[in-house]
Tab-separated table of C-alpha atoms in Angstrom:
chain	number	residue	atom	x	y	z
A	297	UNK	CA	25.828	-37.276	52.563
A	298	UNK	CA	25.929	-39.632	49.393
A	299	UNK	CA	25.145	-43.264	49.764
A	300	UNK	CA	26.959	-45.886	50.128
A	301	UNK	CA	29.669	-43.209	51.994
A	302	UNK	CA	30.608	-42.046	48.292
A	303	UNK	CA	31.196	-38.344	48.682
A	304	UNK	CA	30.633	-36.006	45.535
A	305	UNK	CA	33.338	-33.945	44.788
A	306	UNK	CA	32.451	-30.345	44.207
A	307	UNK	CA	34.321	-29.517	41.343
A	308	UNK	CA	33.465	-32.481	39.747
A	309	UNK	CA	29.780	-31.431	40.110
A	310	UNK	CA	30.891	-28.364	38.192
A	311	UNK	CA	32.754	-30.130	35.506
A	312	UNK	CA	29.497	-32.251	34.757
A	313	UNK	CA	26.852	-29.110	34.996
A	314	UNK	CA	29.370	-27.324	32.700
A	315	UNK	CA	29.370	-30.414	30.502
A	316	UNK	CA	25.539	-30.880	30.318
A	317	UNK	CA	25.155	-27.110	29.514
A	318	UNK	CA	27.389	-26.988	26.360
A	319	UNK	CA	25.596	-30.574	25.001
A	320	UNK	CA	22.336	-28.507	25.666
A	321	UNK	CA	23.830	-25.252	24.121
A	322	UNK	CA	24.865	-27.238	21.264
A	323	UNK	CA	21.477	-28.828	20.857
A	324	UNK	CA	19.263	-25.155	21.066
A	325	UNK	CA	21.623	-22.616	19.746
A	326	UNK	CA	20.651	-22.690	16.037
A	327	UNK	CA	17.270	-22.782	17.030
A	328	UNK	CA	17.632	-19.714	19.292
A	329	UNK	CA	19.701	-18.216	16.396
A	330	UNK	CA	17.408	-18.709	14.039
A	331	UNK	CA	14.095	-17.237	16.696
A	332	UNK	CA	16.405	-14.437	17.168
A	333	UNK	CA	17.123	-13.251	13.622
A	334	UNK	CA	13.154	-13.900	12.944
A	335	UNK	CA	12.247	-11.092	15.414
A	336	UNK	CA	15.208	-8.657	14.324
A	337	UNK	CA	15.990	-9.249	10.921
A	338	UNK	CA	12.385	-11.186	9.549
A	339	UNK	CA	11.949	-14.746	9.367
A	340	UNK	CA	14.442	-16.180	6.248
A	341	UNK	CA	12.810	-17.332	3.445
A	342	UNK	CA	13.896	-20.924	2.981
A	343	UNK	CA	12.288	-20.791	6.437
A	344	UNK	CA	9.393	-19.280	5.014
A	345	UNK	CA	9.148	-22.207	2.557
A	346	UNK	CA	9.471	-24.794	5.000
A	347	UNK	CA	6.642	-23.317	6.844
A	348	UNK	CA	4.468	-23.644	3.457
A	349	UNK	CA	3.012	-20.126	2.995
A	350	UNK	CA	4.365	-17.221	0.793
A	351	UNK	CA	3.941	-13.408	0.714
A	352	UNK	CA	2.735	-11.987	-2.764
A	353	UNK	CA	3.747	-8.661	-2.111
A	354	UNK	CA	7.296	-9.748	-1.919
A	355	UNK	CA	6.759	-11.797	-4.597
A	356	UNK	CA	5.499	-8.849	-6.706
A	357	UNK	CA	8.751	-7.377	-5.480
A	358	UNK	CA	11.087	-9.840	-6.590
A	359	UNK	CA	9.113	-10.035	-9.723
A	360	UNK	CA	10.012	-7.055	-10.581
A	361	UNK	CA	13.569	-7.079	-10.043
A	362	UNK	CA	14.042	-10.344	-11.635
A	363	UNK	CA	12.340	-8.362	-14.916
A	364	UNK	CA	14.219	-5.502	-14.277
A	365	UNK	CA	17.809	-7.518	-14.217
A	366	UNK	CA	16.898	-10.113	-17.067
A	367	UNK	CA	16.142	-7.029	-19.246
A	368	UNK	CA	19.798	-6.089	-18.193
A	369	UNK	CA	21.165	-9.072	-19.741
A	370	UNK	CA	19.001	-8.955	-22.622
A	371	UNK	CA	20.312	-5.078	-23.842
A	372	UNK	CA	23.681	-5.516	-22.825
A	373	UNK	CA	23.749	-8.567	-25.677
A	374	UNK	CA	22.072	-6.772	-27.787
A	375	UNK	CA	23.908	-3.314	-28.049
A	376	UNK	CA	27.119	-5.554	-28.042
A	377	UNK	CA	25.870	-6.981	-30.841
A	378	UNK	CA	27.130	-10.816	-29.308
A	379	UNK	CA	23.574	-12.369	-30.296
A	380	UNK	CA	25.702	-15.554	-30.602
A	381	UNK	CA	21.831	-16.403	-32.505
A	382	UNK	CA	20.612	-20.022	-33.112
A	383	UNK	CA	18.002	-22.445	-33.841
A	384	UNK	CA	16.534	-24.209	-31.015
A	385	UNK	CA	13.524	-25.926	-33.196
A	386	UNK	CA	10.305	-24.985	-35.333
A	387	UNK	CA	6.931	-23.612	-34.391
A	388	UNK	CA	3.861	-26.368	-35.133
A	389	UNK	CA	3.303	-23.994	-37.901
A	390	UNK	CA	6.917	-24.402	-39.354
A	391	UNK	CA	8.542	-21.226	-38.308
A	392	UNK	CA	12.001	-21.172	-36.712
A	393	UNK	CA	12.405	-20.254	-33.161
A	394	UNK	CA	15.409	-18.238	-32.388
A	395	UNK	CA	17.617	-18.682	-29.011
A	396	UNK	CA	20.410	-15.909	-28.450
A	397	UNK	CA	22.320	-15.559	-25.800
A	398	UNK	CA	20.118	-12.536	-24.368
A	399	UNK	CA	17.274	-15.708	-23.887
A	400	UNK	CA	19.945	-17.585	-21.794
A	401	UNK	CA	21.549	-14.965	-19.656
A	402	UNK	CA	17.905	-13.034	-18.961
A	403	UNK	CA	16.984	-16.265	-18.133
A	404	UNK	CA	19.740	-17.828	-16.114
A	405	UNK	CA	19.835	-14.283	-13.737
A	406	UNK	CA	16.111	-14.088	-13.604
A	407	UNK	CA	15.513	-18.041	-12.164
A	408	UNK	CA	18.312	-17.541	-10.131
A	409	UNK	CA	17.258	-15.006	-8.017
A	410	UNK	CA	13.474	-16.251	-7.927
A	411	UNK	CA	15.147	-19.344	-6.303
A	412	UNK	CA	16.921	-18.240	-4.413
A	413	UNK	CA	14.571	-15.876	-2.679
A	414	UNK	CA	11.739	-18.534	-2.871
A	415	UNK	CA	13.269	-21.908	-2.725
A	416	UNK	CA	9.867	-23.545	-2.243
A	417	UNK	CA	7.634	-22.513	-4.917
A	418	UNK	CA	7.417	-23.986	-8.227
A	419	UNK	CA	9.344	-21.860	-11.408
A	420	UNK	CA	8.398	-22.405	-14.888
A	421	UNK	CA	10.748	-20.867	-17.482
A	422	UNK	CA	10.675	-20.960	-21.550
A	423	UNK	CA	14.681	-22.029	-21.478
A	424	UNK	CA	15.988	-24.846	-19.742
A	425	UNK	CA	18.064	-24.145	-16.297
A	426	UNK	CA	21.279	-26.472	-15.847
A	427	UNK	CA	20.938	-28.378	-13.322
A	428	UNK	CA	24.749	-27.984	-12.345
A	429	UNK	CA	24.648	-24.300	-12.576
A	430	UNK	CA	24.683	-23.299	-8.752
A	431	UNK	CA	24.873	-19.142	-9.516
A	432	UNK	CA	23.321	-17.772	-6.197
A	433	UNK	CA	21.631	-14.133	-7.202
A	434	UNK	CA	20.734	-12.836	-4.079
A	435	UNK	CA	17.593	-10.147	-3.113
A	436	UNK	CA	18.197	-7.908	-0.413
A	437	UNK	CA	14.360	-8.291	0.071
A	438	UNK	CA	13.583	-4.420	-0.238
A	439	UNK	CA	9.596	-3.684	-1.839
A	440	UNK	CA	9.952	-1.101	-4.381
A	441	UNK	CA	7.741	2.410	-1.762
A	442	UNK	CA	4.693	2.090	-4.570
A	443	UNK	CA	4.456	-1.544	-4.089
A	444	UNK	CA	4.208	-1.109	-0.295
A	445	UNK	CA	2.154	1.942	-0.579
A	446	UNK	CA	-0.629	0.034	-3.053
A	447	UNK	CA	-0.159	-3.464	-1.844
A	448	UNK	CA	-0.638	-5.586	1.582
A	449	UNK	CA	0.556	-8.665	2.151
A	450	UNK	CA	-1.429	-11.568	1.823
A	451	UNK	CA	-0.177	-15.078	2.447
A	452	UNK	CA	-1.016	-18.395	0.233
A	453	UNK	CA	0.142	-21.370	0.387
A	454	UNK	CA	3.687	-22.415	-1.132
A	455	UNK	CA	2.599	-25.297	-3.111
A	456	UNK	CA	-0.466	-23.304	-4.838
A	457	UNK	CA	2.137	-21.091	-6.425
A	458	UNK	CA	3.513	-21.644	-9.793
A	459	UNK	CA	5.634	-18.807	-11.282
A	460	UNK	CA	5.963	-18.124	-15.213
A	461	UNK	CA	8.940	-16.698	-16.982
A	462	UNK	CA	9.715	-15.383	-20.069
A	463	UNK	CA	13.428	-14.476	-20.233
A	464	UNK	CA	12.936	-12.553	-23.728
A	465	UNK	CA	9.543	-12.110	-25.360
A	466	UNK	CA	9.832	-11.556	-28.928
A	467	UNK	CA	13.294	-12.829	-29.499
A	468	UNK	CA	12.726	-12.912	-33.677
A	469	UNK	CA	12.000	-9.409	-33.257
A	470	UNK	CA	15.148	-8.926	-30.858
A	471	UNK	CA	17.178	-10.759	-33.797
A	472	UNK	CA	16.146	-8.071	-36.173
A	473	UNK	CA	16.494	-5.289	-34.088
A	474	UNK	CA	13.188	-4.079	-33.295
A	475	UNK	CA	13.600	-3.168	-29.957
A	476	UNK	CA	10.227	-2.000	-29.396
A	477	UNK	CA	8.731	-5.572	-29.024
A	478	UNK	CA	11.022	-6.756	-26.946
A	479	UNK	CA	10.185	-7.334	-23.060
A	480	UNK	CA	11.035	-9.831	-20.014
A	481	UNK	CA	7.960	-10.717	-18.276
A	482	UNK	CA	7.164	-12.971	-14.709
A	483	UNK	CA	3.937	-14.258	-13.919
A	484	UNK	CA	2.652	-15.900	-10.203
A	485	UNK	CA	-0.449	-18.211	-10.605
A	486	UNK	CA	-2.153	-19.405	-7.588
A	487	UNK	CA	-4.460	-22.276	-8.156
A	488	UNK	CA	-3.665	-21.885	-11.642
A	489	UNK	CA	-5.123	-18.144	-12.113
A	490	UNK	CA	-3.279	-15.603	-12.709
A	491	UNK	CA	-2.763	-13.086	-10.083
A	492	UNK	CA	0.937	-11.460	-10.512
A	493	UNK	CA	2.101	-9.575	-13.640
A	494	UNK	CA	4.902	-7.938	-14.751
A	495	UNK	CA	6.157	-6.826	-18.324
A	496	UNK	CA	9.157	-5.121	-18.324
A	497	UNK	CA	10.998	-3.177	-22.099
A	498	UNK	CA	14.689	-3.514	-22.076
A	499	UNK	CA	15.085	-0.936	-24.020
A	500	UNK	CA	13.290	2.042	-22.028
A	501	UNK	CA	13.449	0.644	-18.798
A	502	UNK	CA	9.685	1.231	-18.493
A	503	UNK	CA	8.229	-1.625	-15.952
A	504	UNK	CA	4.405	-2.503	-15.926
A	505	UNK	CA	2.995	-4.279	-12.756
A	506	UNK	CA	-0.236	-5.583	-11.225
A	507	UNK	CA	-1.910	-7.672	-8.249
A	508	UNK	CA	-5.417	-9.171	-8.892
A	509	UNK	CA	-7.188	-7.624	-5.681
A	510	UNK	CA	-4.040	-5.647	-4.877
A	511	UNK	CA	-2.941	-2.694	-7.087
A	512	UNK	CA	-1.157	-1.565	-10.299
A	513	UNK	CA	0.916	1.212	-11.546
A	514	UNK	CA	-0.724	0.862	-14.681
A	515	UNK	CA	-4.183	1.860	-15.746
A	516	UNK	CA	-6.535	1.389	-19.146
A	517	UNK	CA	-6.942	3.579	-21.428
A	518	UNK	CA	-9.954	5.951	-21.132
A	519	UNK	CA	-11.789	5.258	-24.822
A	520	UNK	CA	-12.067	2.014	-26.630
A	521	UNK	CA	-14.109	1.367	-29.919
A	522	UNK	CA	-16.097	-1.828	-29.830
A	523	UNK	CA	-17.655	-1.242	-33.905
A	524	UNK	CA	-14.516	-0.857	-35.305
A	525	UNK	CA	-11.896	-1.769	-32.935
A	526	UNK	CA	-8.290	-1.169	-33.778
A	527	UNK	CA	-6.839	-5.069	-33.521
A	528	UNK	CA	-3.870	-6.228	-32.966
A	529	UNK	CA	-2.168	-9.554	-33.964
A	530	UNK	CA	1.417	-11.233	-34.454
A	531	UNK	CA	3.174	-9.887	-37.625
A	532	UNK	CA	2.877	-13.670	-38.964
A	533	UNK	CA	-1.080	-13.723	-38.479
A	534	UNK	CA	-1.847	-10.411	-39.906
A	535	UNK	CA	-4.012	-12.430	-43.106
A	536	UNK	CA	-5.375	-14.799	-40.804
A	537	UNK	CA	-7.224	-12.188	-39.047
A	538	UNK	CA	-7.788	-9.504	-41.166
A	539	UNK	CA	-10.459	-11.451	-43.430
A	540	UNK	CA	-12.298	-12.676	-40.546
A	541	UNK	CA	-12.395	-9.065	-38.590
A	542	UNK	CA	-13.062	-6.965	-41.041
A	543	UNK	CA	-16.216	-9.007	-42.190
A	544	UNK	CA	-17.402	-8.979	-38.941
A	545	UNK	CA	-16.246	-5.455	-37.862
A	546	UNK	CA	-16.243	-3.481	-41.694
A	547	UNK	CA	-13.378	-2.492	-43.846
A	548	UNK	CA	-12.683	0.231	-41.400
A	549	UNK	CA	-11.220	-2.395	-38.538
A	550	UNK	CA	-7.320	-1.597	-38.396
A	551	UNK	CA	-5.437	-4.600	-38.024
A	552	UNK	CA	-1.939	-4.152	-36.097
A	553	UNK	CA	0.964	-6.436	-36.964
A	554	UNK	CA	3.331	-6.208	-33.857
A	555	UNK	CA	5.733	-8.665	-32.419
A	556	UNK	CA	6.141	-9.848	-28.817
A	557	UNK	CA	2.678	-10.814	-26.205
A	558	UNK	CA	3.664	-8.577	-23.635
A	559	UNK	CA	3.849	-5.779	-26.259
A	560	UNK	CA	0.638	-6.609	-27.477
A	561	UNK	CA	-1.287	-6.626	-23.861
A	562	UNK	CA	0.612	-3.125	-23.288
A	563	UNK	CA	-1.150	-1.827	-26.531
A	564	UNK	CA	-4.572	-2.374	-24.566
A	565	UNK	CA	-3.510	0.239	-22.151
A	566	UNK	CA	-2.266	3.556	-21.281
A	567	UNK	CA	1.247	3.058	-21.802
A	568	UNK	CA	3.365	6.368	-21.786
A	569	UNK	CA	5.646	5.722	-24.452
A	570	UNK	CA	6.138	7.316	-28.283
A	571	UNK	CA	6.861	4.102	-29.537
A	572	UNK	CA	3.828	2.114	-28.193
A	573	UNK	CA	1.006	1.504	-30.539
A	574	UNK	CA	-2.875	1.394	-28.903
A	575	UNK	CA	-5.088	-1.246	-29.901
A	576	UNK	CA	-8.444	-2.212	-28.428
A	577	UNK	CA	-8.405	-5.970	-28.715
A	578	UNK	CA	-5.656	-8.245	-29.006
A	579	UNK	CA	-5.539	-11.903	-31.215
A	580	UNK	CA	-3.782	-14.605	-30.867
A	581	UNK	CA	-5.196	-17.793	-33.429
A	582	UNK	CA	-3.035	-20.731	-33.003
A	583	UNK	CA	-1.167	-22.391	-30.207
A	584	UNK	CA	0.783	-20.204	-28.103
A	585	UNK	CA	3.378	-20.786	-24.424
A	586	UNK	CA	1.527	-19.793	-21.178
A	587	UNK	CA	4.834	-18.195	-20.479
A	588	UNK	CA	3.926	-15.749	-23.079
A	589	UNK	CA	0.649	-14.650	-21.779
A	590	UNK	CA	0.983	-15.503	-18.652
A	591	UNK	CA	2.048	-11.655	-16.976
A	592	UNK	CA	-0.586	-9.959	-19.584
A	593	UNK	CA	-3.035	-12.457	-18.587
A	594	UNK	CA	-3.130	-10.893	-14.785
A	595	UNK	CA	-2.322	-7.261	-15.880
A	596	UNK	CA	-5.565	-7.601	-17.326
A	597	UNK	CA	-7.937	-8.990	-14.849
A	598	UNK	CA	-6.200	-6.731	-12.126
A	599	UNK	CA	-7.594	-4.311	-14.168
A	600	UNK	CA	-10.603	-5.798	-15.098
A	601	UNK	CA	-10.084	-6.850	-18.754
A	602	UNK	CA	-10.467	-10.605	-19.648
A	603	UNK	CA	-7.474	-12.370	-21.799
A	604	UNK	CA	-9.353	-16.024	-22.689
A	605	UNK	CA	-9.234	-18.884	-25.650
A	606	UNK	CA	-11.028	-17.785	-28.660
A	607	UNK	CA	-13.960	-20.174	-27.313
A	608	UNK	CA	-13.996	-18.096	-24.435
A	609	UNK	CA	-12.662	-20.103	-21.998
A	610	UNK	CA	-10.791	-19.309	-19.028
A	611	UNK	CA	-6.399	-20.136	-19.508
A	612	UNK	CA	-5.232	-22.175	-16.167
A	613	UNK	CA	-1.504	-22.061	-15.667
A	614	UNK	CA	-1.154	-25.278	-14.526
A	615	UNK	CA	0.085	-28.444	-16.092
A	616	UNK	CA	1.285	-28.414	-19.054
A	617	UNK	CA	3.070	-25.300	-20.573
A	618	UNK	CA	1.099	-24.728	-23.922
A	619	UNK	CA	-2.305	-23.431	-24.504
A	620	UNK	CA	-4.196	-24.749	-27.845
A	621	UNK	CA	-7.416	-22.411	-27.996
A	622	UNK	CA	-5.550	-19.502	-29.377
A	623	UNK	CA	-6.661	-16.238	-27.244
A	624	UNK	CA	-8.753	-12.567	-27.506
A	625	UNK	CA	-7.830	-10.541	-24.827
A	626	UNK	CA	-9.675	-7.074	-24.453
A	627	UNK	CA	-10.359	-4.156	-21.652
A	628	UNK	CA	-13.195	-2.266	-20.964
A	629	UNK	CA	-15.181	-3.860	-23.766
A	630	UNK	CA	-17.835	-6.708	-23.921
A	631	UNK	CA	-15.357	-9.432	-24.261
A	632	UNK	CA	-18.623	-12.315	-24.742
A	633	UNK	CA	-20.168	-9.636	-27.879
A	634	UNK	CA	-15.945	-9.964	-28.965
A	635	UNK	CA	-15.629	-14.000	-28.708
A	636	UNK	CA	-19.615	-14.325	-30.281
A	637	UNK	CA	-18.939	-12.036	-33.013
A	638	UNK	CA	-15.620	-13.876	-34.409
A	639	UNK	CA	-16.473	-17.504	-33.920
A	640	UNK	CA	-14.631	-18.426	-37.219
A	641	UNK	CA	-11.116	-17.761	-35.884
A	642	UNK	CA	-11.513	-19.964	-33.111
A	643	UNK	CA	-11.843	-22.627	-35.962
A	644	UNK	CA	-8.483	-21.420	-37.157
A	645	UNK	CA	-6.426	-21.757	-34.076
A	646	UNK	CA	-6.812	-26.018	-34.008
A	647	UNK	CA	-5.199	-25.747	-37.792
C-alpha cells in the first residue's frame, strides 16, 4: 500500500514505464544503430576518423580509384577537344603554367571522393577546391582482389596522414597533345615519408601502385647501366643536364627529354607499354611541387630505389608544398656514387 493512503493506479504505472522507455530508446538508438551496422556492414568511416586511426590498404584502394576516375575526366576533355586552356601564373624560371579544364574536373572528382571516404585526414591538391562545392563522390569501399591478395591492413594514426594529389601531371604536354606524358597520380605520407603511390595514364588505362612494406604490381627493370646511364630529364632541362652528365658519365650518356614526373619515375621501371621510354636515372635541377613527386617518390622506395634532392637528402611531405633541392631518383643503382659523381647540378637547382 502507498503512503500517505495514495494508491498507484496500474495503468498509470504503465503509461510512465512506457514513457521512460521511449526517452531511453530515444537516447541509445543511434548508438545501437550505429554498434549494429559496425558488426554487419564495418564500422563507417567518418566513424573511423573520429576514432583517429586509418587503414592504408583502403587507402591504397581509394587511391586508386580516385586515379582511375580523375584520368576519366582528364581524356574525356581531351578527346572532346574542350581544353577551355588558360594561364594560371609563371614558373620561378619564367615559364607559363597551363590550367585546362581536365586539371579542374580530375581534380574536383578525385578530392571529392578522398573526402568523402576519409573525412579526417589531411588532402593536399595542386588546384584549389571551392569551398562551396559540396559534390559528394561516394566509394563503395571494395579493395581491388590484388590489393587484398598483396596487402594487409595496417592502421596509423589519422592525423600522421597527409595525402598528395596531382589531378593532371604534365598538363603543357596534355595542351599539345602528347598523351604519353600525361598521368593522375595520389600519394599518402605518414610522418612525412612517403609510403602510398599511385600513377595512373589516361590514355591506356594502365595503373601503377605500391605500399612501402606492403606490395606492388609493379616491379624494376632487370638491367641498369651505372657508366653510362640512359638519363632522363624535363624537355625544358635537356641543356642543363646534358653538359654536366656527359662530362661525368662520357659522350655516350643518352639524355631523355620527356614531359610529366610520373612519366619519368615509370621510365625507371618495367613498364609494359610501346610507348614508354626506359631510363636508368631520372633529373630534376630546379624547384619542383611535392605533388609531382610525391606517388614516384614511394613507388620507388617500395621497391627499393631512392628519389632524393640533388644533395642527397631525404624529401619530407610535410609543410610546405614545394621542394627547392631539385631531385635524382634511381633503382637498383648506387644512388650516393649518382649524387657524388654530379655535384655541379645540385649548384644549378638554387638558380
Amino acid at each position: 500500500m502507498a503512503p500517505m493512503g495514495i494508491r498507484l493506479s496500474p495503468l498509470g504505472m504503465a503509461v510512465f514505464c512506457l514513457l521512460g522507455l521511449g526517452v531511453l530508446y530515444h537516447l541509445y538508438s543511434g548508438f545501437l544503430a550505429g554498434r549494429f551496422a559496425f558488426f554487419m556492414l564495418g564500422e563507417p568511416e567518418a566513424a573511423r576518423g573520429a576514432a583517429g586511426a586509418v587503414d592504408l590498404r583502403e587507402l591504397l584502394a581509394v587511391s586508386v580509384e580516385a586515379a582511375a576516375r580523375g584520368g576519366e575526366e582528364v581524356r574525356r576533355v581531351r578527346e572532346g577537344n574542350v581544353l577551355n586552356e588558360k594561364a594560371k601564373g609563371k614558373t620561378r624560371e619564367g615559364a607559363e603554367e597551363k590550367l585546362t579544364s581536365g586539371d579542374l574536373l580530375s581534380n574536383r572528382r578525385m578530392f571529392h571522393l578522398l573526402r568523402a571516404a576519409f573525412p579526417g585526414v589531411q588532402i593536399n591538391s595542386e588546384e584549389h577546391v571551392d569551398a562551396t562545392d559540396q559534390e559528394t563522390v561516394s566509394w563503395d569501399r571494395s579493395i581491388p582482389e590484388d590489393i587484398k591478395q598483396k596487402i594487409q591492413s595496417k592502421e596509423v594514426p589519422a592525423e600522421s596522414v597527409t595525402v598528395w594529389i596531382d589531378p593532371l601531371d604534365a598538363t603543357q604536354e596534355y595542351t599539345e597533345d602528347l598523351r604519353q606524358y600525361v598521368t593522375t597520380m595520389v600519394c599518402v605520407a605518414v610522418n612525412g615519408k612517403p609510403v602510398i603511390g599511385v600513377i595512373h595514364k589516361p590514355f591506356s588505362a594502365y595503373t601503377a601502385w605500391a605500399m612501402v612494406d606492403g606490395g606492388s604490381n609493379i616491379k624494376a627493370r632487370s638491367s641498369y647501366n651505372e657508366k653510362t646511364p640512359r638519363i632522363i630529364v624535363s624537355r625544358s632541362h635537356a641543356g642543363k643536364v646534358e653538359q654536366v652528365a656527359r662530362q661525368t658519365f662520357g659522350n655516350k650518356t643518352v639524355i631523355i627529354p620527356a614531359g610529366g614526373a610520373g612519366y619519368k619515375v615509370l621510365a625507371l621501371l618495367d613498364v609494359p607499354e610501346k610507348n614508354q621510354e626506359e631510363a636508368d636515372v631520372y633529373i630534376h635541377v630546379t624547384y619542383i611541387k611535392k605533388w609531382d613527386i610525391c606517388a614516384g617518390n614511394a613507388v620507388l622506395r617500395a621497391l627499393g630505389g631512392h628519389m632524393t634532392t640533388l644533395a642527397g637528402e631525404e624529401i619530407s611531405y610535410t609543410g610546405t608544398d614545394g621542394n627547392e633541392g631539385g631531385l635524382i631518383a634511381s633503382i637498383n643503382m648506387n644512388h650516393k656514387a649518382l649524387i657524388e659523381k654530379l655535384p655541379n647540378l645540385e649548384k644549378t637547382s638554387h638558380k
